[in-house]
């Protein structure tokens, strides 16, 4: 994504491979979360990731699901996420798979055509992890980092336009693949008026924002389990 994010790419601790299936190793359902800094919750605690909020809300709704197994790293593009998935040697299937990726493609100035091809490949990979059940895959839109204080000296209108274009591609590919697309981008733009939605690094989002993303995503996730 940004220089800060790309520099963080060398931090091996930011790679989140299979985690313990807490809070219960006997959970009936499993969850795989694929993404980048937004999925690992850069600058917030593990418990404040939107994926953990989502798992908690699902349990409150009666879904016996474990916390997510996570494959994500700050700075990853679609191609880097796909390569990491291959290197992780994950062979399990999961009852729920979420995917949030693309902001670093936009930041690095990669083309929409490249994003479309690589994103489509990732969606297909996610479906395979979901035991070939597209309805068990939930894709989140790319949030708008242009509203954060970090972007105050940048062309925010250009960032917004590009984020919208990338999300239009993602939405179209999700429709073609039969997977659910959840639009969290409008919620991310609340940070323009309220910095409590921004993390301490002035670039990523706070637990307060991730909480809202989980609430927005919850209906689609519940539907996976017939709730």
Coordinates of C-alpha atoms in Angstrom, one line a residue:
X1 CA 0.0 0.0 0.0
X2 CA 2.0 3.0 1.3
X3 CA 5.7 3.3 1.9
X4 CA 5.1 2.4 5.6
X5 CA 3.3 -0.7 4.6
X6 CA 5.8 -1.8 2.0
X7 CA 8.7 -1.4 4.5
X8 CA 6.8 -3.6 6.9
X9 CA 6.8 -6.4 4.3
X10 CA 10.1 -7.6 5.7
X11 CA 8.6 -8.1 9.2
X12 CA 8.1 -11.9 9.3
X13 CA 6.0 -11.5 12.4
X14 CA 3.3 -9.8 10.4
X15 CA 2.7 -13.1 8.5
X16 CA -0.2 -14.8 10.1
X17 CA -0.3 -18.5 9.2
X18 CA -2.6 -21.1 11.0
X19 CA -3.4 -19.9 14.4
X20 CA -4.9 -22.0 17.3
X21 CA -8.6 -22.7 16.7
X22 CA -9.4 -20.7 19.9
X23 CA -11.5 -20.0 21.9
X24 CA -12.4 -23.7 21.5
X25 CA -10.5 -26.4 19.7
X26 CA -13.8 -28.3 19.6
X27 CA -15.6 -25.6 17.5
X28 CA -17.9 -27.2 15.0
X29 CA -17.1 -24.7 12.2
X30 CA -13.8 -23.3 10.9
X31 CA -12.9 -19.9 9.4
X32 CA -10.1 -18.9 7.0
X33 CA -9.3 -15.1 6.6
X34 CA -7.2 -14.0 3.6
X35 CA -5.9 -10.5 3.1
X36 CA -3.4 -7.8 3.9
X37 CA -2.8 -5.3 6.7
X38 CA -6.6 -4.8 7.2
X39 CA -7.0 -8.5 7.9
X40 CA -4.2 -8.7 10.4
X41 CA -5.4 -5.4 11.9
X42 CA -2.1 -3.4 11.6
X43 CA -1.7 -1.2 14.7
X44 CA -4.5 -2.8 16.7
X45 CA -4.5 -5.9 19.0
X46 CA -5.5 -9.3 17.7
X47 CA -8.8 -9.1 19.5
X48 CA -9.6 -5.9 17.7
X49 CA -9.3 -7.3 14.2
X50 CA -12.6 -7.3 12.3
X51 CA -12.2 -11.0 11.7
X52 CA -12.2 -11.7 15.4
X53 CA -15.1 -9.4 16.0
X54 CA -17.0 -11.3 13.2
X55 CA -16.2 -14.7 14.8
X56 CA -17.4 -13.4 18.2
X57 CA -20.7 -12.1 16.7
X58 CA -21.2 -15.4 14.9
X59 CA -20.8 -17.3 18.2
X60 CA -23.3 -14.9 19.8
X61 CA -25.7 -15.9 17.0
X62 CA -25.3 -19.5 17.8
X63 CA -22.7 -20.5 15.3
X64 CA -20.0 -22.6 16.9
X65 CA -17.0 -21.2 15.0
X66 CA -13.4 -21.0 15.8
X67 CA -11.3 -17.8 15.6
X68 CA -9.8 -17.5 12.1
X69 CA -6.9 -19.2 10.6
X70 CA -5.2 -16.1 8.9
X71 CA -3.0 -15.7 5.9
X72 CA -2.3 -12.0 5.6
X73 CA 0.6 -9.5 5.8
X74 CA 1.0 -5.8 5.7
X75 CA 1.8 -4.6 2.2
X76 CA 0.6 -7.6 0.2
X77 CA -0.9 -7.3 -3.2
X78 CA -3.1 -9.9 -4.8
X79 CA -0.1 -11.7 -6.4
X80 CA 1.8 -11.7 -3.0
X81 CA -1.2 -13.1 -1.2
X82 CA -1.6 -15.9 -3.7
X83 CA 2.1 -16.8 -3.5
X84 CA 1.9 -16.9 0.3
X85 CA -1.1 -19.2 0.1
X86 CA 0.9 -21.5 -2.1
X87 CA 3.8 -21.4 0.4
X88 CA 1.6 -22.0 3.4
X89 CA 0.7 -25.5 2.1
X90 CA -2.7 -25.2 3.6
X91 CA -4.7 -28.3 2.6
X92 CA -7.8 -28.0 4.9
X93 CA -11.2 -26.8 3.8
X94 CA -13.2 -24.2 5.8
X95 CA -16.8 -23.5 6.5
X96 CA -16.3 -19.7 6.0
X97 CA -13.6 -18.0 4.0
X98 CA -13.3 -14.2 3.9
X99 CA -11.1 -12.2 1.4
X100 CA -10.1 -8.5 1.6
X101 CA -7.3 -7.6 -0.8
X102 CA -6.3 -4.9 -3.4
X103 CA -5.4 -1.7 -1.7
X104 CA -1.7 -2.3 -2.3
X105 CA -2.4 -3.0 -6.0
X106 CA -4.0 0.5 -6.1
X107 CA -1.2 2.2 -4.2
X108 CA 1.5 0.7 -6.4
X109 CA -0.3 1.9 -9.5
X110 CA -1.0 -1.5 -10.9
X111 CA -3.5 -1.8 -13.6
X112 CA -7.1 -2.8 -13.2
X113 CA -6.5 -5.6 -15.8
X114 CA -3.8 -7.1 -13.6
X115 CA -6.0 -6.8 -10.6
X116 CA -8.9 -8.4 -12.3
X117 CA -6.9 -11.4 -13.4
X118 CA -5.2 -11.9 -10.0
X119 CA -8.3 -11.2 -8.0
X120 CA -10.2 -13.7 -10.0
X121 CA -7.5 -16.3 -9.3
X122 CA -7.8 -15.5 -5.5
X123 CA -11.6 -15.8 -5.5
X124 CA -11.3 -19.2 -7.2
X125 CA -8.7 -20.2 -4.5
X126 CA -11.0 -19.0 -1.8
X127 CA -13.8 -21.1 -3.2
X128 CA -11.6 -24.2 -3.2
X129 CA -10.8 -23.6 0.5
X130 CA -14.6 -23.4 1.0
X131 CA -14.9 -26.9 -0.3
X132 CA -16.0 -25.6 -3.7
X133 CA -19.0 -23.8 -2.2
X134 CA -19.0 -20.2 -3.5
X135 CA -21.8 -19.3 -1.1
X136 CA -19.4 -19.8 1.8
X137 CA -17.0 -17.1 0.6
X138 CA -17.4 -13.5 1.6
X139 CA -15.4 -10.8 0.0
X140 CA -15.0 -7.3 1.5
X141 CA -14.5 -4.2 -0.6
X142 CA -11.3 -2.2 -0.4
X143 CA -11.5 0.6 2.2
X144 CA -10.5 4.1 1.4
X145 CA -7.1 5.0 3.0
X146 CA -7.3 8.4 1.3
X147 CA -9.5 9.7 4.2
X148 CA -6.7 9.0 6.8
X149 CA -4.4 11.8 8.1
X150 CA -1.5 10.0 6.4
X151 CA -3.0 11.0 3.0
X152 CA -3.5 14.7 3.8
X153 CA -0.8 15.7 1.4
X154 CA -2.0 13.4 -1.4
X155 CA -4.7 13.7 -4.1
X156 CA -7.5 12.3 -2.1
X157 CA -10.0 12.6 -5.0
X158 CA -7.7 10.5 -7.2
X159 CA -7.4 7.9 -4.4
X160 CA -11.1 7.7 -4.0
X161 CA -11.7 7.3 -7.8
X162 CA -9.1 4.6 -8.0
X163 CA -10.5 2.7 -5.0
X164 CA -13.9 2.9 -6.5
X165 CA -12.6 1.5 -9.8
X166 CA -10.9 -1.4 -8.1
X167 CA -14.0 -2.2 -6.1
X168 CA -16.1 -2.2 -9.2
X169 CA -13.9 -4.8 -10.7
X170 CA -14.0 -6.9 -7.4
X171 CA -17.8 -6.6 -7.3
X172 CA -18.1 -7.8 -10.9
X173 CA -15.8 -10.7 -10.4
X174 CA -17.6 -11.8 -7.2
X175 CA -20.9 -11.7 -9.0
X176 CA -19.5 -13.9 -11.8
X177 CA -18.1 -16.4 -9.3
X178 CA -21.2 -16.5 -7.2
X179 CA -19.6 -15.3 -4.0
X180 CA -20.9 -12.6 -1.7
X181 CA -19.5 -9.0 -2.0
X182 CA -19.8 -6.8 1.1
X183 CA -19.3 -3.0 0.6
X184 CA -17.4 -1.6 3.7
X185 CA -15.9 1.3 1.8
X186 CA -18.6 3.9 2.7
X187 CA -18.0 3.0 6.4
X188 CA -14.3 3.5 6.0
X189 CA -14.9 7.0 4.8
X190 CA -16.3 8.0 8.2
X191 CA -12.7 8.5 9.2
X192 CA -12.6 11.7 7.3
X193 CA -14.8 13.3 9.9
X194 CA -13.9 11.2 13.0
X195 CA -10.3 10.3 13.7
X196 CA -11.3 7.8 16.4
X197 CA -11.8 5.5 13.4
X198 CA -8.1 5.8 12.7
X199 CA -5.3 3.8 14.3
X200 CA -2.3 5.4 16.1
X201 CA -0.2 5.2 13.0
X202 CA -2.5 7.6 11.3
X203 CA -2.8 5.3 8.3
X204 CA -4.7 2.2 9.2
X205 CA -8.1 1.9 10.9
X206 CA -8.9 1.5 14.6
X207 CA -10.7 -1.3 16.4
X208 CA -13.8 1.0 16.4
X209 CA -13.8 0.9 12.6
X210 CA -13.1 -2.8 12.4
X211 CA -16.0 -3.4 14.8
X212 CA -18.3 -1.6 12.2
X213 CA -16.9 -3.7 9.4
X214 CA -17.7 -6.9 11.3
X215 CA -21.3 -5.7 11.9
X216 CA -21.7 -4.9 8.2
X217 CA -20.3 -8.3 7.2
X218 CA -22.3 -10.3 9.8
X219 CA -25.5 -10.8 7.8
X220 CA -23.6 -12.4 4.9
X221 CA -21.6 -14.5 7.3
X222 CA -24.7 -15.7 9.2
X223 CA -26.3 -16.6 5.9
X224 CA -23.5 -19.1 5.3
X225 CA -24.7 -21.0 8.4
X226 CA -28.4 -20.6 7.7
X227 CA -28.9 -17.9 10.4

